[in-house]
């Protein structure tokens, strides 16, 4: 089988898996791979990714001009082209709407807390690219801000985007995003996330080299400063991970009293510096304003 035939078959297989896992509905999502140095193989417009055949794919150049294929290339082609332009190391791009991760994208909550060791080691964090109208030039502009530092990102009120050194690497990152989002959702529904402390995050980052993980950027040494630069419109140069100081502890209990941190820079910066926490070490209990209000309201109710 030629390389092109194999890649066509791989796209069909990845599309089937995305559809079977519910990452796409109807004709959603799109997939592309580099075909040599100057061409791309891409899924066509308006087909269900669960029912594609190898002959459906389009071949385009790196400017998006169609070179071969009966159908037109994906409506999100501009976003794919931007990733290849910004990241010469990327060989494949996958876009889908996995429902739990997309829920986070709709809620405006990035998957950037230090929660899972393997996600920190591989992806670092998963930011949210600002909302842009799908299939317009706005979307590649939103993606451009994060793509140099991230292999995976959420797209506000839309879905998720991943890239990789080959098609399966890009697809597995989509699986990781959705899996991470599910675990984060369950932990938050349970009302508690034990966060990995900053020192341990640094240790995990040190493992990247020994596992041969080629992350596009390091984890930010100062997340508050990195967020301020992002808010000022600068592109991401490192991966923002919200990790509390552990003071000797590797895991820090974090009771989410006020819900997820707001996207406003002030709140997020202060969260990065010292997250809300309940310390019972010396018989001291720290409560958030909301927890305290709830306790008082309960006490008043019981008096009646
Ligand atoms: Zn989409």
mmCIF file with all atom_site columns, C-alpha atoms in Angstrom, residues 45-216:
data_model
loop_
_atom_site.group_PDB
_atom_site.id
_atom_site.type_symbol
_atom_site.label_atom_id
_atom_site.label_alt_id
_atom_site.label_comp_id
_atom_site.label_asym_id
_atom_site.label_entity_id
_atom_site.label_seq_id
_atom_site.pdbx_PDB_ins_code
_atom_site.Cartn_x
_atom_site.Cartn_y
_atom_site.Cartn_z
_atom_site.occupancy
_atom_site.B_iso_or_equiv
_atom_site.pdbx_formal_charge
_atom_site.auth_seq_id
_atom_site.auth_comp_id
_atom_site.auth_asym_id
_atom_site.auth_atom_id
_atom_site.pdbx_PDB_model_num
ATOM 1   C CA . UNK A 1 45  ? -17.079 19.179 3.358  1.00 0.00 ? 45  UNK A CA 1
ATOM 2   C CA . UNK A 1 46  ? -20.478 17.831 4.420  1.00 0.00 ? 46  UNK A CA 1
ATOM 3   C CA . UNK A 1 47  ? -19.795 14.169 5.093  1.00 0.00 ? 47  UNK A CA 1
ATOM 4   C CA . UNK A 1 48  ? -20.360 12.205 8.288  1.00 0.00 ? 48  UNK A CA 1
ATOM 5   C CA . UNK A 1 49  ? -16.950 11.244 9.699  1.00 0.00 ? 49  UNK A CA 1
ATOM 6   C CA . UNK A 1 50  ? -18.325 7.856  10.691 1.00 0.00 ? 50  UNK A CA 1
ATOM 7   C CA . UNK A 1 51  ? -19.137 6.806  7.116  1.00 0.00 ? 51  UNK A CA 1
ATOM 8   C CA . UNK A 1 52  ? -16.239 8.037  4.971  1.00 0.00 ? 52  UNK A CA 1
ATOM 9   C CA . UNK A 1 53  ? -14.440 6.073  2.277  1.00 0.00 ? 53  UNK A CA 1
ATOM 10  C CA . UNK A 1 54  ? -10.787 6.601  1.216  1.00 0.00 ? 54  UNK A CA 1
ATOM 11  C CA . UNK A 1 55  ? -11.760 8.045  -2.205 1.00 0.00 ? 55  UNK A CA 1
ATOM 12  C CA . UNK A 1 56  ? -13.689 10.940 -0.593 1.00 0.00 ? 56  UNK A CA 1
ATOM 13  C CA . UNK A 1 57  ? -10.560 12.800 0.589  1.00 0.00 ? 57  UNK A CA 1
ATOM 14  C CA . UNK A 1 58  ? -9.297  16.012 -1.040 1.00 0.00 ? 58  UNK A CA 1
ATOM 15  C CA . UNK A 1 59  ? -5.715  16.967 -1.749 1.00 0.00 ? 59  UNK A CA 1
ATOM 16  C CA . UNK A 1 60  ? -4.867  20.654 -1.350 1.00 0.00 ? 60  UNK A CA 1
ATOM 17  C CA . UNK A 1 61  ? -1.691  22.724 -1.348 1.00 0.00 ? 61  UNK A CA 1
ATOM 18  C CA . UNK A 1 62  ? -0.617  24.636 1.771  1.00 0.00 ? 62  UNK A CA 1
ATOM 19  C CA . UNK A 1 63  ? -2.615  27.678 0.598  1.00 0.00 ? 63  UNK A CA 1
ATOM 20  C CA . UNK A 1 64  ? -5.790  25.629 0.502  1.00 0.00 ? 64  UNK A CA 1
ATOM 21  C CA . UNK A 1 65  ? -6.110  25.340 -3.288 1.00 0.00 ? 65  UNK A CA 1
ATOM 22  C CA . UNK A 1 66  ? -7.728  22.049 -4.243 1.00 0.00 ? 66  UNK A CA 1
ATOM 23  C CA . UNK A 1 67  ? -5.430  19.899 -6.358 1.00 0.00 ? 67  UNK A CA 1
ATOM 24  C CA . UNK A 1 68  ? -7.384  16.672 -6.431 1.00 0.00 ? 68  UNK A CA 1
ATOM 25  C CA . UNK A 1 69  ? -10.711 15.197 -5.329 1.00 0.00 ? 69  UNK A CA 1
ATOM 26  C CA . UNK A 1 70  ? -14.365 15.180 -6.390 1.00 0.00 ? 70  UNK A CA 1
ATOM 27  C CA . UNK A 1 71  ? -15.482 17.020 -3.279 1.00 0.00 ? 71  UNK A CA 1
ATOM 28  C CA . UNK A 1 72  ? -14.535 20.357 -1.736 1.00 0.00 ? 72  UNK A CA 1
ATOM 29  C CA . UNK A 1 73  ? -12.222 20.389 1.280  1.00 0.00 ? 73  UNK A CA 1
ATOM 30  C CA . UNK A 1 74  ? -13.501 20.867 4.823  1.00 0.00 ? 74  UNK A CA 1
ATOM 31  C CA . UNK A 1 75  ? -15.165 24.153 5.726  1.00 0.00 ? 75  UNK A CA 1
ATOM 32  C CA . UNK A 1 76  ? -12.610 24.466 8.560  1.00 0.00 ? 76  UNK A CA 1
ATOM 33  C CA . UNK A 1 77  ? -9.682  24.205 6.145  1.00 0.00 ? 77  UNK A CA 1
ATOM 34  C CA . UNK A 1 78  ? -8.403  27.694 7.099  1.00 0.00 ? 78  UNK A CA 1
ATOM 35  C CA . UNK A 1 79  ? -7.932  26.596 10.711 1.00 0.00 ? 79  UNK A CA 1
ATOM 36  C CA . UNK A 1 80  ? -5.960  23.512 9.598  1.00 0.00 ? 80  UNK A CA 1
ATOM 37  C CA . UNK A 1 81  ? -3.778  25.591 7.255  1.00 0.00 ? 81  UNK A CA 1
ATOM 38  C CA . UNK A 1 82  ? -2.953  27.971 10.100 1.00 0.00 ? 82  UNK A CA 1
ATOM 39  C CA . UNK A 1 83  ? -1.771  25.113 12.322 1.00 0.00 ? 83  UNK A CA 1
ATOM 40  C CA . UNK A 1 84  ? 0.547   23.760 9.582  1.00 0.00 ? 84  UNK A CA 1
ATOM 41  C CA . UNK A 1 85  ? 1.828   27.276 8.893  1.00 0.00 ? 85  UNK A CA 1
ATOM 42  C CA . UNK A 1 86  ? 2.648   27.954 12.547 1.00 0.00 ? 86  UNK A CA 1
ATOM 43  C CA . UNK A 1 87  ? 3.918   24.471 13.390 1.00 0.00 ? 87  UNK A CA 1
ATOM 44  C CA . UNK A 1 88  ? 6.290   22.894 10.836 1.00 0.00 ? 88  UNK A CA 1
ATOM 45  C CA . UNK A 1 89  ? 6.627   19.907 13.216 1.00 0.00 ? 89  UNK A CA 1
ATOM 46  C CA . UNK A 1 90  ? 2.902   19.065 13.012 1.00 0.00 ? 90  UNK A CA 1
ATOM 47  C CA . UNK A 1 91  ? 1.961   16.280 10.604 1.00 0.00 ? 91  UNK A CA 1
ATOM 48  C CA . UNK A 1 92  ? -1.765  15.948 11.368 1.00 0.00 ? 92  UNK A CA 1
ATOM 49  C CA . UNK A 1 93  ? -4.675  18.028 12.698 1.00 0.00 ? 93  UNK A CA 1
ATOM 50  C CA . UNK A 1 94  ? -7.959  16.810 14.179 1.00 0.00 ? 94  UNK A CA 1
ATOM 51  C CA . UNK A 1 95  ? -11.024 18.912 15.026 1.00 0.00 ? 95  UNK A CA 1
ATOM 52  C CA . UNK A 1 96  ? -14.131 17.586 16.777 1.00 0.00 ? 96  UNK A CA 1
ATOM 53  C CA . UNK A 1 97  ? -16.865 18.522 19.260 1.00 0.00 ? 97  UNK A CA 1
ATOM 54  C CA . UNK A 1 98  ? -16.382 16.044 22.142 1.00 0.00 ? 98  UNK A CA 1
ATOM 55  C CA . UNK A 1 99  ? -19.328 16.891 24.417 1.00 0.00 ? 99  UNK A CA 1
ATOM 56  C CA . UNK A 1 100 ? -17.764 17.092 27.898 1.00 0.00 ? 100 UNK A CA 1
ATOM 57  C CA . UNK A 1 101 ? -14.706 19.047 26.741 1.00 0.00 ? 101 UNK A CA 1
ATOM 58  C CA . UNK A 1 102 ? -16.954 21.260 24.605 1.00 0.00 ? 102 UNK A CA 1
ATOM 59  C CA . UNK A 1 103 ? -19.076 21.843 27.726 1.00 0.00 ? 103 UNK A CA 1
ATOM 60  C CA . UNK A 1 104 ? -15.957 23.293 29.391 1.00 0.00 ? 104 UNK A CA 1
ATOM 61  C CA . UNK A 1 105 ? -15.385 25.390 26.253 1.00 0.00 ? 105 UNK A CA 1
ATOM 62  C CA . UNK A 1 106 ? -18.971 26.678 26.487 1.00 0.00 ? 106 UNK A CA 1
ATOM 63  C CA . UNK A 1 107 ? -18.611 27.415 30.208 1.00 0.00 ? 107 UNK A CA 1
ATOM 64  C CA . UNK A 1 108 ? -15.364 29.304 29.526 1.00 0.00 ? 108 UNK A CA 1
ATOM 65  C CA . UNK A 1 109 ? -13.397 27.017 31.873 1.00 0.00 ? 109 UNK A CA 1
ATOM 66  C CA . UNK A 1 110 ? -9.976  26.003 30.519 1.00 0.00 ? 110 UNK A CA 1
ATOM 67  C CA . UNK A 1 111 ? -8.599  22.583 31.432 1.00 0.00 ? 111 UNK A CA 1
ATOM 68  C CA . UNK A 1 112 ? -5.554  24.124 33.034 1.00 0.00 ? 112 UNK A CA 1
ATOM 69  C CA . UNK A 1 113 ? -5.530  22.874 36.602 1.00 0.00 ? 113 UNK A CA 1
ATOM 70  C CA . UNK A 1 114 ? -2.780  20.567 37.853 1.00 0.00 ? 114 UNK A CA 1
ATOM 71  C CA . UNK A 1 115 ? -5.015  17.525 38.216 1.00 0.00 ? 115 UNK A CA 1
ATOM 72  C CA . UNK A 1 116 ? -3.623  14.554 36.268 1.00 0.00 ? 116 UNK A CA 1
ATOM 73  C CA . UNK A 1 117 ? 0.089   13.749 36.200 1.00 0.00 ? 117 UNK A CA 1
ATOM 74  C CA . UNK A 1 118 ? 0.038   12.230 32.713 1.00 0.00 ? 118 UNK A CA 1
ATOM 75  C CA . UNK A 1 119 ? -1.835  15.158 31.181 1.00 0.00 ? 119 UNK A CA 1
ATOM 76  C CA . UNK A 1 120 ? 0.661   17.588 32.733 1.00 0.00 ? 120 UNK A CA 1
ATOM 77  C CA . UNK A 1 121 ? 3.541   15.588 31.311 1.00 0.00 ? 121 UNK A CA 1
ATOM 78  C CA . UNK A 1 122 ? 2.101   15.250 27.817 1.00 0.00 ? 122 UNK A CA 1
ATOM 79  C CA . UNK A 1 123 ? -0.165  18.225 27.070 1.00 0.00 ? 123 UNK A CA 1
ATOM 80  C CA . UNK A 1 124 ? 0.677   20.602 29.935 1.00 0.00 ? 124 UNK A CA 1
ATOM 81  C CA . UNK A 1 125 ? -2.587  22.505 29.841 1.00 0.00 ? 125 UNK A CA 1
ATOM 82  C CA . UNK A 1 126 ? -5.526  22.898 27.485 1.00 0.00 ? 126 UNK A CA 1
ATOM 83  C CA . UNK A 1 127 ? -6.430  26.582 27.000 1.00 0.00 ? 127 UNK A CA 1
ATOM 84  C CA . UNK A 1 128 ? -9.520  28.018 25.321 1.00 0.00 ? 128 UNK A CA 1
ATOM 85  C CA . UNK A 1 129 ? -9.088  29.914 22.070 1.00 0.00 ? 129 UNK A CA 1
ATOM 86  C CA . UNK A 1 130 ? -11.421 32.925 21.991 1.00 0.00 ? 130 UNK A CA 1
ATOM 87  C CA . UNK A 1 131 ? -14.792 32.584 20.296 1.00 0.00 ? 131 UNK A CA 1
ATOM 88  C CA . UNK A 1 132 ? -14.729 32.967 16.533 1.00 0.00 ? 132 UNK A CA 1
ATOM 89  C CA . UNK A 1 133 ? -17.321 32.277 13.858 1.00 0.00 ? 133 UNK A CA 1
ATOM 90  C CA . UNK A 1 134 ? -16.678 28.752 12.526 1.00 0.00 ? 134 UNK A CA 1
ATOM 91  C CA . UNK A 1 135 ? -15.188 28.464 9.027  1.00 0.00 ? 135 UNK A CA 1
ATOM 92  C CA . UNK A 1 136 ? -14.260 32.181 8.855  1.00 0.00 ? 136 UNK A CA 1
ATOM 93  C CA . UNK A 1 137 ? -10.814 33.801 8.992  1.00 0.00 ? 137 UNK A CA 1
ATOM 94  C CA . UNK A 1 138 ? -11.545 34.668 12.646 1.00 0.00 ? 138 UNK A CA 1
ATOM 95  C CA . UNK A 1 139 ? -11.036 31.088 13.757 1.00 0.00 ? 139 UNK A CA 1
ATOM 96  C CA . UNK A 1 140 ? -7.425  30.687 12.549 1.00 0.00 ? 140 UNK A CA 1
ATOM 97  C CA . UNK A 1 141 ? -6.667  34.032 14.190 1.00 0.00 ? 141 UNK A CA 1
ATOM 98  C CA . UNK A 1 142 ? -8.042  32.766 17.520 1.00 0.00 ? 142 UNK A CA 1
ATOM 99  C CA . UNK A 1 143 ? -6.077  29.519 17.178 1.00 0.00 ? 143 UNK A CA 1
ATOM 100 C CA . UNK A 1 144 ? -2.846  31.360 16.274 1.00 0.00 ? 144 UNK A CA 1
ATOM 101 C CA . UNK A 1 145 ? -2.608  32.802 19.791 1.00 0.00 ? 145 UNK A CA 1
ATOM 102 C CA . UNK A 1 146 ? -2.157  29.349 21.360 1.00 0.00 ? 146 UNK A CA 1
ATOM 103 C CA . UNK A 1 147 ? -0.920  26.938 18.724 1.00 0.00 ? 147 UNK A CA 1
ATOM 104 C CA . UNK A 1 148 ? 2.816   27.537 19.074 1.00 0.00 ? 148 UNK A CA 1
ATOM 105 C CA . UNK A 1 149 ? 2.731   26.503 22.740 1.00 0.00 ? 149 UNK A CA 1
ATOM 106 C CA . UNK A 1 150 ? -0.055  23.900 22.699 1.00 0.00 ? 150 UNK A CA 1
ATOM 107 C CA . UNK A 1 151 ? -0.827  20.652 20.871 1.00 0.00 ? 151 UNK A CA 1
ATOM 108 C CA . UNK A 1 152 ? -4.413  20.711 22.157 1.00 0.00 ? 152 UNK A CA 1
ATOM 109 C CA . UNK A 1 153 ? -6.909  23.470 22.822 1.00 0.00 ? 153 UNK A CA 1
ATOM 110 C CA . UNK A 1 154 ? -10.592 24.103 23.318 1.00 0.00 ? 154 UNK A CA 1
ATOM 111 C CA . UNK A 1 155 ? -12.437 26.456 20.979 1.00 0.00 ? 155 UNK A CA 1
ATOM 112 C CA . UNK A 1 156 ? -14.863 28.677 22.868 1.00 0.00 ? 156 UNK A CA 1
ATOM 113 C CA . UNK A 1 157 ? -18.523 27.682 22.265 1.00 0.00 ? 157 UNK A CA 1
ATOM 114 C CA . UNK A 1 158 ? -17.448 25.303 19.537 1.00 0.00 ? 158 UNK A CA 1
ATOM 115 C CA . UNK A 1 159 ? -15.228 22.267 20.229 1.00 0.00 ? 159 UNK A CA 1
ATOM 116 C CA . UNK A 1 160 ? -11.614 21.137 20.399 1.00 0.00 ? 160 UNK A CA 1
ATOM 117 C CA . UNK A 1 161 ? -8.525  21.072 18.194 1.00 0.00 ? 161 UNK A CA 1
ATOM 118 C CA . UNK A 1 162 ? -5.487  18.787 18.416 1.00 0.00 ? 162 UNK A CA 1
ATOM 119 C CA . UNK A 1 163 ? -2.308  18.314 16.413 1.00 0.00 ? 163 UNK A CA 1
ATOM 120 C CA . UNK A 1 164 ? 0.455   15.744 16.415 1.00 0.00 ? 164 UNK A CA 1
ATOM 121 C CA . UNK A 1 165 ? 3.531   14.199 14.839 1.00 0.00 ? 165 UNK A CA 1
ATOM 122 C CA . UNK A 1 166 ? 1.212   11.755 13.033 1.00 0.00 ? 166 UNK A CA 1
ATOM 123 C CA . UNK A 1 167 ? -2.531  11.264 12.652 1.00 0.00 ? 167 UNK A CA 1
ATOM 124 C CA . UNK A 1 168 ? -2.951  8.824  15.534 1.00 0.00 ? 168 UNK A CA 1
ATOM 125 C CA . UNK A 1 169 ? -0.940  11.104 17.862 1.00 0.00 ? 169 UNK A CA 1
ATOM 126 C CA . UNK A 1 170 ? -3.307  13.981 17.015 1.00 0.00 ? 170 UNK A CA 1
ATOM 127 C CA . UNK A 1 171 ? -6.369  11.735 17.480 1.00 0.00 ? 171 UNK A CA 1
ATOM 128 C CA . UNK A 1 172 ? -5.184  10.335 20.828 1.00 0.00 ? 172 UNK A CA 1
ATOM 129 C CA . UNK A 1 173 ? -4.806  13.887 22.104 1.00 0.00 ? 173 UNK A CA 1
ATOM 130 C CA . UNK A 1 174 ? -8.505  14.397 21.308 1.00 0.00 ? 174 UNK A CA 1
ATOM 131 C CA . UNK A 1 175 ? -9.241  11.274 23.398 1.00 0.00 ? 175 UNK A CA 1
ATOM 132 C CA . UNK A 1 176 ? -7.066  12.663 26.207 1.00 0.00 ? 176 UNK A CA 1
ATOM 133 C CA . UNK A 1 177 ? -8.898  16.006 26.192 1.00 0.00 ? 177 UNK A CA 1
ATOM 134 C CA . UNK A 1 178 ? -12.306 14.351 26.501 1.00 0.00 ? 178 UNK A CA 1
ATOM 135 C CA . UNK A 1 179 ? -11.106 11.868 29.131 1.00 0.00 ? 179 UNK A CA 1
ATOM 136 C CA . UNK A 1 180 ? -9.506  14.668 31.165 1.00 0.00 ? 180 UNK A CA 1
ATOM 137 C CA . UNK A 1 181 ? -12.674 16.759 30.856 1.00 0.00 ? 181 UNK A CA 1
ATOM 138 C CA . UNK A 1 182 ? -14.810 13.835 32.129 1.00 0.00 ? 182 UNK A CA 1
ATOM 139 C CA . UNK A 1 183 ? -12.539 13.281 35.151 1.00 0.00 ? 183 UNK A CA 1
ATOM 140 C CA . UNK A 1 184 ? -12.434 17.003 35.909 1.00 0.00 ? 184 UNK A CA 1
ATOM 141 C CA . UNK A 1 185 ? -16.228 17.207 35.708 1.00 0.00 ? 185 UNK A CA 1
ATOM 142 C CA . UNK A 1 186 ? -16.700 14.258 38.083 1.00 0.00 ? 186 UNK A CA 1
ATOM 143 C CA . UNK A 1 187 ? -14.181 15.692 40.589 1.00 0.00 ? 187 UNK A CA 1
ATOM 144 C CA . UNK A 1 188 ? -15.920 19.057 40.483 1.00 0.00 ? 188 UNK A CA 1
ATOM 145 C CA . UNK A 1 189 ? -19.352 17.456 40.886 1.00 0.00 ? 189 UNK A CA 1
ATOM 146 C CA . UNK A 1 190 ? -17.958 15.646 43.934 1.00 0.00 ? 190 UNK A CA 1
ATOM 147 C CA . UNK A 1 191 ? -16.992 19.086 45.198 1.00 0.00 ? 191 UNK A CA 1
ATOM 148 C CA . UNK A 1 192 ? -13.292 18.500 45.573 1.00 0.00 ? 192 UNK A CA 1
ATOM 149 C CA . UNK A 1 193 ? -10.173 18.382 43.456 1.00 0.00 ? 193 UNK A CA 1
ATOM 150 C CA . UNK A 1 194 ? -6.860  17.437 45.026 1.00 0.00 ? 194 UNK A CA 1
ATOM 151 C CA . UNK A 1 195 ? -4.431  19.513 43.021 1.00 0.00 ? 195 UNK A CA 1
ATOM 152 C CA . UNK A 1 196 ? -0.844  18.606 42.254 1.00 0.00 ? 196 UNK A CA 1
ATOM 153 C CA . UNK A 1 197 ? 1.489   21.115 43.928 1.00 0.00 ? 197 UNK A CA 1
ATOM 154 C CA . UNK A 1 198 ? 3.813   23.362 41.936 1.00 0.00 ? 198 UNK A CA 1
ATOM 155 C CA . UNK A 1 199 ? 7.006   21.486 42.931 1.00 0.00 ? 199 UNK A CA 1
ATOM 156 C CA . UNK A 1 200 ? 5.505   18.220 41.685 1.00 0.00 ? 200 UNK A CA 1
ATOM 157 C CA . UNK A 1 201 ? 4.398   19.915 38.449 1.00 0.00 ? 201 UNK A CA 1
ATOM 158 C CA . UNK A 1 202 ? 8.031   20.954 37.930 1.00 0.00 ? 202 UNK A CA 1
ATOM 159 C CA . UNK A 1 203 ? 9.153   17.369 38.602 1.00 0.00 ? 203 UNK A CA 1
ATOM 160 C CA . UNK A 1 204 ? 6.629   16.019 36.066 1.00 0.00 ? 204 UNK A CA 1
ATOM 161 C CA . UNK A 1 205 ? 7.808   18.501 33.490 1.00 0.00 ? 205 UNK A CA 1
ATOM 162 C CA . UNK A 1 206 ? 11.352  17.211 34.047 1.00 0.00 ? 206 UNK A CA 1
ATOM 163 C CA . UNK A 1 207 ? 10.135  13.739 33.022 1.00 0.00 ? 207 UNK A CA 1
ATOM 164 C CA . UNK A 1 208 ? 9.221   14.917 29.513 1.00 0.00 ? 208 UNK A CA 1
ATOM 165 C CA . UNK A 1 209 ? 12.792  14.479 28.307 1.00 0.00 ? 209 UNK A CA 1
ATOM 166 C CA . UNK A 1 210 ? 13.223  10.994 29.739 1.00 0.00 ? 210 UNK A CA 1
ATOM 167 C CA . UNK A 1 211 ? 9.951   9.827  28.128 1.00 0.00 ? 211 UNK A CA 1
ATOM 168 C CA . UNK A 1 212 ? 10.855  11.413 24.790 1.00 0.00 ? 212 UNK A CA 1
ATOM 169 C CA . UNK A 1 213 ? 7.827   13.745 24.916 1.00 0.00 ? 213 UNK A CA 1
ATOM 170 C CA . UNK A 1 214 ? 8.328   16.676 22.554 1.00 0.00 ? 214 UNK A CA 1
ATOM 171 C CA . UNK A 1 215 ? 6.111   19.344 24.107 1.00 0.00 ? 215 UNK A CA 1
ATOM 172 C CA . UNK A 1 216 ? 5.914   22.507 21.991 1.00 0.00 ? 216 UNK A CA 1
#
